[in-house]
């Protein structure tokens, strides 16, 4: 068949959807060009264009009557055939097609409609180009109707912007017909959705692409936003921390990655939500041992700059020139000290309207670097150094004395915890270690919260022995934080979380314990030594590393998720009338380091993400029923990473939550 350059009409409506498997990989070197084959393994398709996507685990055959996709191992097959388009009551059957093909693109011309395909590293993209506005009675929506055949079970997801296709009896989608973004010629985004209808005469189902184009100015472009784990960094760094931030000011989230003994990186988001949408646009010239990264506008010019906390090397600030180009981040400040920094945090400690930098250091003094607002190499000056040299693992800013400025809490292990009071003067002596815990418990986690409801912040500490609450009397003096409560149990606590679990208006405390029962300490609202009472202990004694409150069943009270390592399942404890009952256990036994609630499918209830070390990361979807089977494993990362941190964020701007994971020794993923 003769192949020639495709003809692109000047006035178009384009509906493009992409076939993408759930476990997509980073694109490797492979052939994307289409090949005409005179025979196929499909009984109903003697010849077609072959589109190979070995990195995505499927191959497809493109013919005038649609596309057939099949798993490389033959485990599943699906077909999509355009049967009609127009408006309800005035649908026009798809006309026979002539074909033009070249390279990785094929076009089938059906009168006023052109159906086209592009095969590339994203998968196989199916699109439709409509040259004329369809006519019909009333102001009905534009509809493209496709017959869906094969042995996969289709489910509409992503608020109608994505079709997930599952093998019967398997919980995970194997293929996605991805979500829609519709924009007219003037840049107006149009409402669009996918719909499934009843079966067709041939035994399949009909998939409808519905576009509200009444106010559209043609041409109208309908483009996909590929969801799932569709991006993998090309680098295999030892990542210590990741942070989202809009570094180029284009309204979408870009990704900063802090690496151990390797260059740090920024991956720019082009807003398309495609595998190539995160592009490495900046690499630091230095190769520090970075443990923490934090975005902040340190020079006050309206864009985000990047702070890096380094272990055994100077800390750095990389200034953003606002251009969003590879050279846009420049190392403009380096600390004179070379501490073992475990945590960095921006905060306006001196109240002058710019961001200052706190550094929590292990086996050394903690520091604050004051910002003079000039945004120059010398603009961050070490104005405060703690007199103590504890092993700080956690720092948190908070106005503990209620005087309108930020004070600093440091959780240390081993050693006493500290609060450094800010006198508001912004001078070297302005942060004073006004409080030191009498205990040296070995704190791994600290959290501010107003536990007694008196309007000031109290401090919870999760320890290797008994954990504590330090009550704030509101005076902001040396004795203002008093260890008013100590747990009766000497659990090995790795995670603490405040939350009003009993709905009485005060904060209760959950502790995630390693090799001990997890516990909830109920607050009676009296703010006295006995006000936190052990109200619940899990029947299990897992090695819990992370706990998170969330209203998973939507009944207005907080339920508790626990992430467990060492081959133990993760758990969900449902809150019914102030009683926590284990109602769900993950079917897998991973090395879970952290758990996080988020509405990833946009259906109004909370789903659960689990970040695992030495195993795949997972998302468990909530069906909203609040029953033992309501959390279903719907996503497993395609690669087995050592995940140390992750964060939910809407990276592709489509209104749903995406997941970034920071991995040790492997590519970072979105």
XYZ file of C-alpha atoms in Angstrom:
670
model
C 0.000 0.000 0.000
C 1.323 3.360 -0.959
C 2.134 5.565 2.029
C 2.304 9.336 1.867
C 2.409 12.336 4.157
C -0.860 12.634 6.117
C -3.175 15.500 5.257
C -4.114 17.645 8.260
C -7.255 19.772 7.851
C -7.136 23.382 8.943
C -10.447 23.380 10.779
C -10.695 20.431 13.122
C -12.254 18.838 16.107
C -9.764 16.411 17.525
C -10.680 13.686 19.975
C -7.612 11.813 20.985
C -7.487 9.018 23.476
C -4.573 6.833 24.351
C -4.331 3.156 25.078
C -1.906 2.733 27.918
C -1.321 -0.220 30.210
C -1.555 0.201 33.926
C 2.082 -0.633 34.526
C 3.821 1.597 32.028
C 7.602 1.842 31.962
C 10.060 4.482 30.916
C 10.445 4.450 27.165
C 13.384 2.466 25.920
C 14.852 2.250 22.442
C 12.314 0.463 20.291
C 10.625 0.853 16.934
C 7.485 3.010 16.910
C 6.910 3.071 13.153
C 3.864 1.268 11.843
C 4.353 -1.802 9.628
C 1.839 -3.166 7.136
C 1.383 -6.902 7.685
C -0.476 -9.152 5.312
C -1.568 -11.508 8.087
C -2.392 -11.176 11.810
C -3.032 -13.706 14.591
C -6.607 -12.389 14.839
C -9.268 -14.444 13.064
C -11.366 -11.441 12.034
C -8.454 -9.312 10.788
C -6.513 -10.743 7.829
C -4.258 -7.681 7.339
C -3.565 -4.383 9.083
C -0.933 -1.944 10.254
C 1.051 -3.368 13.181
C 1.895 -1.014 16.061
C 4.363 -2.619 18.458
C 4.682 -1.366 22.043
C 6.906 -3.913 23.805
C 7.673 -1.537 26.690
C 3.947 -1.332 27.376
C 3.317 -5.043 27.100
C 0.894 -5.005 24.179
C 0.751 -4.922 20.395
C -1.985 -3.472 18.236
C -3.320 -3.873 14.708
C -4.848 -0.819 13.030
C -7.414 -1.299 10.282
C -10.125 0.852 8.639
C -12.734 -0.614 10.987
C -10.792 0.225 14.161
C -7.998 -1.021 16.363
C -7.352 -4.358 18.043
C -4.964 -4.480 20.987
C -3.608 -7.638 22.538
C -1.234 -8.462 25.366
C 2.104 -9.698 24.102
C 1.544 -12.954 25.983
C -1.969 -13.282 24.552
C -3.622 -13.019 27.990
C -6.215 -10.478 26.829
C -7.610 -8.752 23.755
C -9.691 -5.629 23.210
C -11.175 -3.923 20.139
C -12.400 -0.354 19.498
C -14.416 0.477 16.412
C -15.982 3.851 15.578
C -19.581 3.166 14.583
C -21.252 6.601 14.566
C -20.831 10.286 15.458
C -23.019 13.377 15.742
C -25.820 14.238 18.153
C -28.355 11.996 19.831
C -31.255 11.520 17.425
C -29.142 12.537 14.438
C -26.144 10.168 14.585
C -24.256 9.553 11.364
C -22.738 6.178 10.657
C -18.988 6.082 10.166
C -18.287 5.958 6.429
C -15.838 3.580 4.754
C -12.288 4.816 5.052
C -9.324 5.443 2.819
C -5.932 5.235 4.480
C -2.751 7.262 4.527
C 0.196 6.179 6.669
C 3.749 7.270 7.283
C 6.206 6.598 10.071
C 4.341 6.144 13.348
C 1.069 7.776 12.182
C -1.906 6.425 10.259
C -5.064 8.241 9.093
C -8.402 6.887 7.932
C -10.547 9.405 6.069
C -14.308 9.047 6.582
C -15.711 12.019 4.713
C -15.807 14.913 7.170
C -14.231 12.775 9.864
C -10.619 11.610 10.004
C -9.641 8.855 12.431
C -5.933 8.766 13.223
C -3.411 6.829 15.279
C 0.028 7.703 16.644
C 2.311 5.045 18.088
C 5.079 6.313 20.399
C 6.608 5.851 23.842
C 3.294 6.757 25.479
C 1.480 3.820 23.932
C -1.023 3.960 21.083
C -2.970 7.199 20.676
C -6.332 7.118 18.919
C -7.757 10.420 17.694
C -10.603 11.861 15.666
C -10.529 15.023 13.544
C -13.968 16.470 12.760
C -13.848 19.192 10.150
C -17.417 20.440 10.504
C -19.723 21.061 13.443
C -22.289 18.233 13.420
C -25.865 19.322 12.924
C -28.946 18.004 14.639
C -32.064 18.994 16.488
C -31.704 20.949 19.699
C -28.537 21.780 21.512
C -27.496 18.209 22.134
C -23.938 17.266 22.972
C -21.457 15.962 20.462
C -21.130 12.164 20.654
C -18.526 9.803 19.199
C -19.776 6.215 19.586
C -17.349 3.289 19.545
C -18.049 -0.409 19.863
C -15.923 -2.013 22.578
C -15.234 -5.734 22.208
C -12.881 -8.267 23.735
C -12.459 -10.086 27.022
C -11.656 -7.162 29.319
C -14.109 -5.639 31.802
C -14.416 -1.847 31.291
C -14.939 0.590 34.162
C -15.293 4.359 33.827
C -12.951 6.129 36.276
C -11.273 9.475 36.882
C -14.538 11.437 36.941
C -15.464 10.134 33.522
C -12.099 10.972 31.961
C -10.631 7.476 31.914
C -11.707 3.940 31.077
C -9.985 1.201 33.085
C -10.029 -2.287 31.577
C -9.583 -5.282 33.872
C -9.185 -8.994 33.328
C -12.043 -10.893 35.009
C -10.927 -12.160 38.390
C -7.985 -9.752 38.578
C -8.101 -6.570 40.706
C -5.741 -4.424 38.615
C -6.441 -2.718 35.293
C -4.264 -3.981 32.459
C -5.169 -1.233 29.972
C -6.441 2.327 30.138
C -8.398 4.369 27.637
C -7.244 7.585 29.132
C -8.963 10.753 30.302
C -10.169 13.669 28.231
C -9.170 17.329 28.085
C -11.180 19.371 25.595
C -10.167 22.873 24.507
C -11.711 24.969 21.729
C -9.975 27.360 19.336
C -10.037 30.198 21.887
C -8.580 28.091 24.673
C -11.885 27.477 26.454
C -11.903 24.113 28.218
C -15.091 22.222 27.411
C -16.807 19.630 29.577
C -16.276 16.100 28.274
C -16.785 12.597 29.613
C -16.743 8.915 28.793
C -19.890 6.812 29.083
C -20.573 3.096 28.826
C -23.884 1.788 27.512
C -25.462 -1.637 27.228
C -24.259 -4.396 24.958
C -24.354 -4.183 21.171
C -25.683 -6.671 18.655
C -22.213 -8.166 18.278
C -21.904 -8.808 21.989
C -19.708 -5.873 22.916
C -20.476 -2.639 24.710
C -20.638 0.891 23.406
C -18.221 3.537 24.597
C -19.420 7.112 24.074
C -17.168 10.175 24.038
C -19.477 13.046 24.978
C -18.471 16.713 24.500
C -20.531 19.764 25.482
C -19.615 21.899 22.460
C -22.622 24.264 22.314
C -20.477 27.311 23.048
C -17.317 26.075 21.385
C -15.443 27.854 18.666
C -14.128 25.358 16.162
C -11.637 23.777 15.834
C -11.928 21.969 19.151
C -9.109 19.800 20.485
C -9.760 16.844 22.762
C -6.540 15.423 24.250
C -5.857 12.688 26.787
C -4.267 12.930 30.153
C -2.609 9.639 30.848
C -2.968 8.509 34.402
C -1.346 5.735 36.470
C 2.417 5.371 36.965
C 3.276 6.774 33.592
C 6.637 8.337 34.307
C 9.923 6.960 35.487
C 13.113 8.936 35.800
C 15.903 7.864 33.517
C 18.313 8.170 36.422
C 18.740 5.630 39.203
C 19.747 7.926 42.038
C 19.875 7.328 45.779
C 17.034 9.689 46.631
C 16.772 11.166 50.114
C 13.793 13.467 49.611
C 11.317 14.727 46.999
C 9.239 17.904 46.899
C 6.591 19.252 44.515
C 6.657 22.927 43.525
C 5.719 25.105 40.546
C 9.263 26.184 39.770
C 8.513 27.593 36.294
C 5.284 29.373 37.257
C 3.129 27.732 34.616
C 0.476 26.506 37.029
C 1.478 22.844 37.272
C 3.678 21.027 39.757
C 7.303 20.246 39.009
C 9.379 17.773 40.986
C 12.573 18.429 42.939
C 14.639 15.393 43.886
C 17.366 15.459 46.529
C 19.907 12.686 46.092
C 22.562 11.072 48.274
C 26.106 11.645 46.939
C 24.677 12.419 43.518
C 23.463 15.499 41.717
C 20.080 16.890 42.709
C 17.491 17.295 39.971
C 14.394 19.150 38.891
C 11.934 17.464 36.549
C 9.765 19.958 34.686
C 6.082 19.243 34.114
C 4.704 20.297 30.735
C 1.150 19.995 32.002
C 0.153 17.220 29.614
C 0.268 14.363 32.062
C 2.091 12.138 29.603
C 5.095 9.811 30.162
C 7.371 12.509 28.840
C 5.651 15.305 30.766
C 8.300 15.293 33.501
C 11.570 16.164 31.824
C 14.898 16.532 33.664
C 15.634 20.204 33.025
C 18.108 20.894 35.784
C 20.925 18.975 37.441
C 23.000 20.467 40.201
C 26.701 20.895 39.528
C 27.422 19.506 42.989
C 27.000 15.940 44.179
C 26.192 16.388 47.849
C 24.662 13.897 50.255
C 21.232 15.563 50.295
C 18.794 14.407 52.976
C 16.123 17.113 52.668
C 14.862 19.548 50.006
C 12.369 22.386 50.413
C 10.920 24.927 47.970
C 10.534 28.541 49.102
C 10.645 32.041 47.594
C 13.752 33.159 49.479
C 14.465 36.241 47.326
C 10.851 37.466 47.154
C 10.701 37.646 43.371
C 7.593 35.511 43.053
C 9.185 32.221 42.008
C 10.314 29.227 44.015
C 13.915 28.711 45.018
C 15.277 25.416 46.334
C 16.990 24.701 49.644
C 19.004 21.510 50.071
C 20.009 20.113 53.470
C 23.158 18.024 53.154
C 24.840 15.432 55.336
C 28.489 16.254 55.941
C 28.563 18.978 53.286
C 27.458 22.604 53.176
C 23.754 23.287 52.804
C 22.729 25.144 49.673
C 20.155 27.452 48.166
C 19.591 27.308 44.438
C 18.100 30.541 43.154
C 15.421 30.505 40.462
C 15.747 33.228 37.829
C 12.129 32.701 36.799
C 12.927 31.521 33.272
C 12.190 27.840 33.874
C 15.151 26.752 31.760
C 17.988 24.262 32.482
C 20.179 27.015 33.879
C 17.415 28.711 35.846
C 18.507 27.284 39.212
C 21.904 28.577 40.288
C 23.728 27.740 43.506
C 23.856 31.229 45.024
C 24.374 30.361 48.664
C 26.438 27.760 50.483
C 26.561 27.483 54.238
C 29.954 27.993 55.838
C 29.303 24.999 58.069
C 29.303 21.355 57.032
C 26.814 19.776 59.386
C 24.961 16.490 59.128
C 21.625 18.088 58.242
C 18.611 15.789 58.479
C 15.858 18.368 57.967
C 15.455 21.883 56.543
C 12.428 24.129 56.921
C 11.627 27.622 55.615
C 9.906 30.079 57.950
C 9.827 33.823 58.579
C 11.409 33.670 62.020
C 12.240 37.403 62.245
C 8.905 38.686 60.905
C 10.409 40.814 58.155
C 8.361 39.274 55.372
C 11.002 36.991 53.866
C 11.834 33.358 54.450
C 14.588 32.269 56.773
C 16.003 28.753 56.893
C 16.161 26.361 59.838
C 18.436 23.324 59.723
C 18.076 20.377 62.075
C 21.378 18.574 62.424
C 22.419 15.167 63.633
C 25.414 15.072 65.955
C 25.797 18.840 65.835
C 24.228 22.179 66.642
C 20.986 23.222 64.948
C 21.021 26.484 63.015
C 18.910 29.314 61.658
C 20.061 31.281 58.650
C 18.537 34.760 58.545
C 17.464 36.209 55.196
C 18.250 39.911 54.715
C 15.815 40.098 51.808
C 18.451 40.922 49.199
C 18.477 37.534 47.529
C 22.255 37.572 47.113
C 24.939 34.982 48.008
C 25.399 36.558 51.420
C 21.684 37.040 52.084
C 21.399 33.959 54.311
C 23.544 34.535 57.356
C 23.962 32.053 60.208
C 22.511 34.174 62.987
C 21.717 31.455 65.445
C 23.371 28.238 66.502
C 21.998 26.078 69.254
C 24.257 25.706 72.247
C 23.406 22.041 72.420
C 24.677 19.465 69.981
C 21.963 16.882 70.049
C 21.033 14.313 67.428
C 18.045 16.040 65.823
C 15.803 13.977 63.590
C 12.775 16.243 63.420
C 12.247 20.022 63.516
C 8.965 21.909 63.455
C 8.139 25.634 63.432
C 5.199 26.758 65.563
C 4.130 29.794 67.568
C 4.223 28.053 70.956
C 4.126 31.263 73.044
C 1.417 33.003 71.030
C 3.400 36.157 70.435
C 3.000 36.093 66.670
C 6.438 34.786 65.723
C 7.708 31.300 64.997
C 9.421 29.184 67.601
C 11.338 26.020 66.857
C 10.883 22.532 68.286
C 13.560 19.867 67.890
C 13.060 16.167 68.485
C 16.295 14.422 69.387
C 17.464 10.835 69.658
C 19.239 10.252 71.872
C 19.078 13.343 74.016
C 16.586 15.818 75.419
C 14.043 17.508 73.191
C 14.213 21.269 72.834
C 12.031 24.278 72.187
C 13.800 27.409 71.085
C 11.723 30.481 71.892
C 11.774 33.407 69.466
C 11.832 36.870 71.072
C 10.825 38.467 67.792
C 14.021 40.506 67.448
C 15.542 38.422 64.694
C 19.022 38.675 66.211
C 21.632 35.995 67.006
C 20.234 35.567 70.475
C 16.607 35.678 69.398
C 16.132 31.922 69.566
C 16.758 30.810 73.097
C 16.628 27.212 74.277
C 13.951 28.103 76.738
C 12.801 24.594 77.284
C 14.599 21.288 77.459
C 12.813 18.103 78.246
C 13.851 16.510 81.506
C 13.751 13.184 79.779
C 16.063 11.753 77.143
C 13.744 9.210 75.667
C 15.015 8.947 72.126
C 12.403 10.873 70.117
C 11.703 9.909 66.535
C 8.641 12.089 65.918
C 7.299 15.403 67.269
C 3.994 17.115 66.539
C 2.450 20.398 67.713
C -1.244 20.379 68.640
C -3.583 22.179 71.035
C -4.461 19.123 73.129
C -6.099 21.022 76.025
C -8.064 23.502 73.918
C -6.626 26.572 75.610
C -5.513 28.219 72.389
C -1.793 27.463 72.558
C 0.293 24.690 71.065
C 1.269 21.658 73.084
C 3.912 19.180 72.030
C 3.612 15.431 71.539
C 6.719 13.274 71.352
C 6.843 9.741 70.081
C 9.699 7.914 71.758
C 11.576 4.661 71.879
C 10.237 4.285 75.421
C 7.162 5.888 76.988
C 5.834 8.771 74.879
C 4.849 12.135 76.250
C 2.723 15.214 75.937
C 4.231 18.466 77.069
C 1.533 20.900 78.161
C 1.918 24.564 77.268
C 0.725 26.957 79.982
C 0.692 29.838 77.539
C 3.360 31.836 79.390
C 6.154 31.108 76.943
C 8.686 30.660 79.748
C 11.261 28.036 80.574
C 8.749 26.020 82.527
C 5.889 26.601 80.110
C 6.116 23.130 78.596
C 5.545 20.577 81.279
C 5.582 16.846 80.801
C 2.031 16.521 81.965
C 1.383 13.118 80.558
C 3.457 10.020 80.054
C 2.054 6.927 78.508
C 1.668 3.954 80.787
C 3.163 1.839 78.050
C 6.810 1.882 77.073
C 6.136 1.234 73.429
C 8.677 1.704 70.682
C 6.822 4.510 68.919
C 7.853 5.544 65.411
C 4.840 7.681 64.479
C 2.407 9.979 66.327
C -0.673 11.714 64.992
C -3.178 14.083 66.608
C -6.834 13.715 65.646
C -10.292 14.079 67.198
C -11.193 10.409 66.972
C -14.164 10.533 69.346
C -15.698 13.717 67.943
C -15.797 15.579 71.243
C -13.928 18.615 69.974
C -10.499 17.911 71.460
C -7.424 16.207 70.053
C -6.702 12.573 70.784
C -3.355 10.925 70.156
C -2.596 7.888 67.991
C 0.738 6.120 68.232
C 2.163 3.705 65.728
C 4.370 1.244 67.553
C 7.111 -1.114 66.489
C 6.583 -4.627 67.878
C 3.924 -3.357 70.290
C 0.181 -2.784 69.945
C -0.811 0.457 68.276
C -2.751 2.709 70.596
C -5.153 5.602 70.812
C -5.092 7.792 73.875
C -8.422 9.491 74.348
C -8.510 13.073 75.552
C -11.195 13.889 78.134
C -10.836 17.592 77.452
C -9.631 18.473 80.947
C -6.025 19.041 79.992
C -4.776 17.335 83.171
C -2.198 14.567 83.717
C -4.829 11.923 83.475
C -6.617 13.513 80.500
C -5.097 11.144 77.935
C -6.286 7.652 78.658
C -5.395 4.543 76.744
C -8.753 3.941 75.125
C -7.768 1.442 72.485
C -4.968 -0.947 71.708
C -4.742 -3.050 68.589
C -5.049 -6.797 69.020
C -2.084 -7.191 66.742
C 1.528 -6.362 67.586
C 2.834 -5.390 64.202
C 6.038 -3.488 63.459
C 4.143 -0.288 62.627
C 6.134 2.540 61.105
C 3.345 4.904 60.113
C -0.180 5.790 61.258
C -2.626 8.161 59.579
C -6.105 9.360 60.545
C -8.752 9.619 57.834
C -12.532 9.298 57.499
C -12.450 6.373 55.077
C -16.149 5.440 55.363
C -17.480 9.013 55.233
C -19.448 8.815 58.466
C -17.887 11.908 60.018
C -15.437 10.244 62.399
C -11.755 9.399 62.005
C -10.551 5.927 61.147
C -6.939 4.807 61.510
C -4.598 3.297 58.921
C -1.394 1.532 59.950
C 1.537 0.791 57.664
C 3.621 -2.234 58.610
C 6.946 -3.651 57.376
C 8.699 -6.992 57.619
C 6.178 -9.100 55.817
C 3.163 -7.965 57.837
C -0.031 -6.712 56.228
C -1.174 -3.114 56.451
C -4.364 -2.535 58.411
C -7.401 -0.316 58.652
C -9.180 0.193 61.926
C -12.746 1.450 61.503
C -14.137 3.851 64.076
C -17.673 2.932 65.162
C -18.960 4.937 68.085
C -15.507 5.512 69.509
C -14.330 1.933 69.048
C -11.629 0.994 66.555
C -12.107 -2.379 64.913
C -9.754 -4.002 62.425
C -11.987 -4.207 59.340
C -9.402 -4.521 56.582
C -6.052 -6.175 56.125
C -4.039 -5.841 52.945
C -3.675 -9.076 51.018
C 0.008 -8.353 50.511
C 2.789 -8.366 53.091
C 5.139 -5.551 52.177
C 7.851 -3.488 53.854
C 5.633 -0.421 54.342
C 7.378 2.724 55.556
C 4.513 5.187 55.275
C 0.813 5.388 54.514
C -1.168 8.359 53.239
C -4.865 8.984 52.624
C -5.993 10.799 49.472
C -8.985 10.831 47.117
C -7.073 9.509 44.121
C -10.099 8.585 41.998
C -12.068 11.774 42.709
C -15.194 10.029 43.947
C -15.344 11.869 47.257
C -13.946 9.181 49.565
C -10.421 8.528 50.799
C -8.174 5.953 49.179
C -4.980 4.634 50.757
C -1.434 4.732 49.383
C 1.330 2.568 50.821
C 5.002 3.294 50.211
C 7.135 0.203 50.516
C 10.808 -0.645 50.805
C 11.993 -3.684 48.878
C 8.612 -4.070 47.267
C 6.117 -2.488 44.921
C 4.186 0.555 46.096
C 0.405 0.266 46.140
C -2.880 2.150 46.078
C -5.992 0.650 47.646
C -9.228 2.074 46.229
C -12.181 2.825 48.486
C -15.582 1.918 47.028
C -17.338 4.126 49.573
C -19.251 1.305 51.217
C -17.240 1.232 54.440
C -17.167 -2.565 54.569
C -14.234 -4.997 55.037
C -13.862 -5.397 51.299
C -14.204 -1.702 50.513
C -10.450 -1.142 50.093
C -9.331 -2.946 46.951
C -5.822 -3.089 45.546
C -6.142 -1.227 42.236
C -2.569 -0.185 41.530
C 0.822 -1.727 42.067
C 3.968 -0.022 40.864
C 5.585 -1.770 37.943
C 8.999 -1.741 39.585
C 10.175 -2.807 43.003
C 11.809 0.216 44.604
C 13.117 1.077 48.042
C 10.700 3.935 48.653
C 11.669 6.327 51.432
C 9.092 9.077 50.874
C 6.082 9.881 48.754
C 3.541 12.631 48.395
C 0.119 13.086 46.810
C -0.239 16.047 44.391
C -2.192 17.002 41.285
C 0.813 16.976 38.978
C -1.076 16.941 35.691
C -3.695 19.537 36.677
C -6.654 17.313 35.863
C -8.247 17.654 39.278
C -7.235 14.273 40.675
C -4.355 13.251 42.911
C -1.174 11.754 41.510
C 1.552 10.104 43.576
C 5.243 10.934 43.646
C 7.629 8.477 45.211
C 11.215 9.047 46.244
C 13.326 5.914 46.042
C 16.685 4.820 47.370
C 18.941 3.650 44.588
C 16.226 3.504 41.928
C 14.415 5.953 39.638
C 11.919 8.300 41.217
C 8.408 7.835 39.904
C 5.161 9.638 39.359
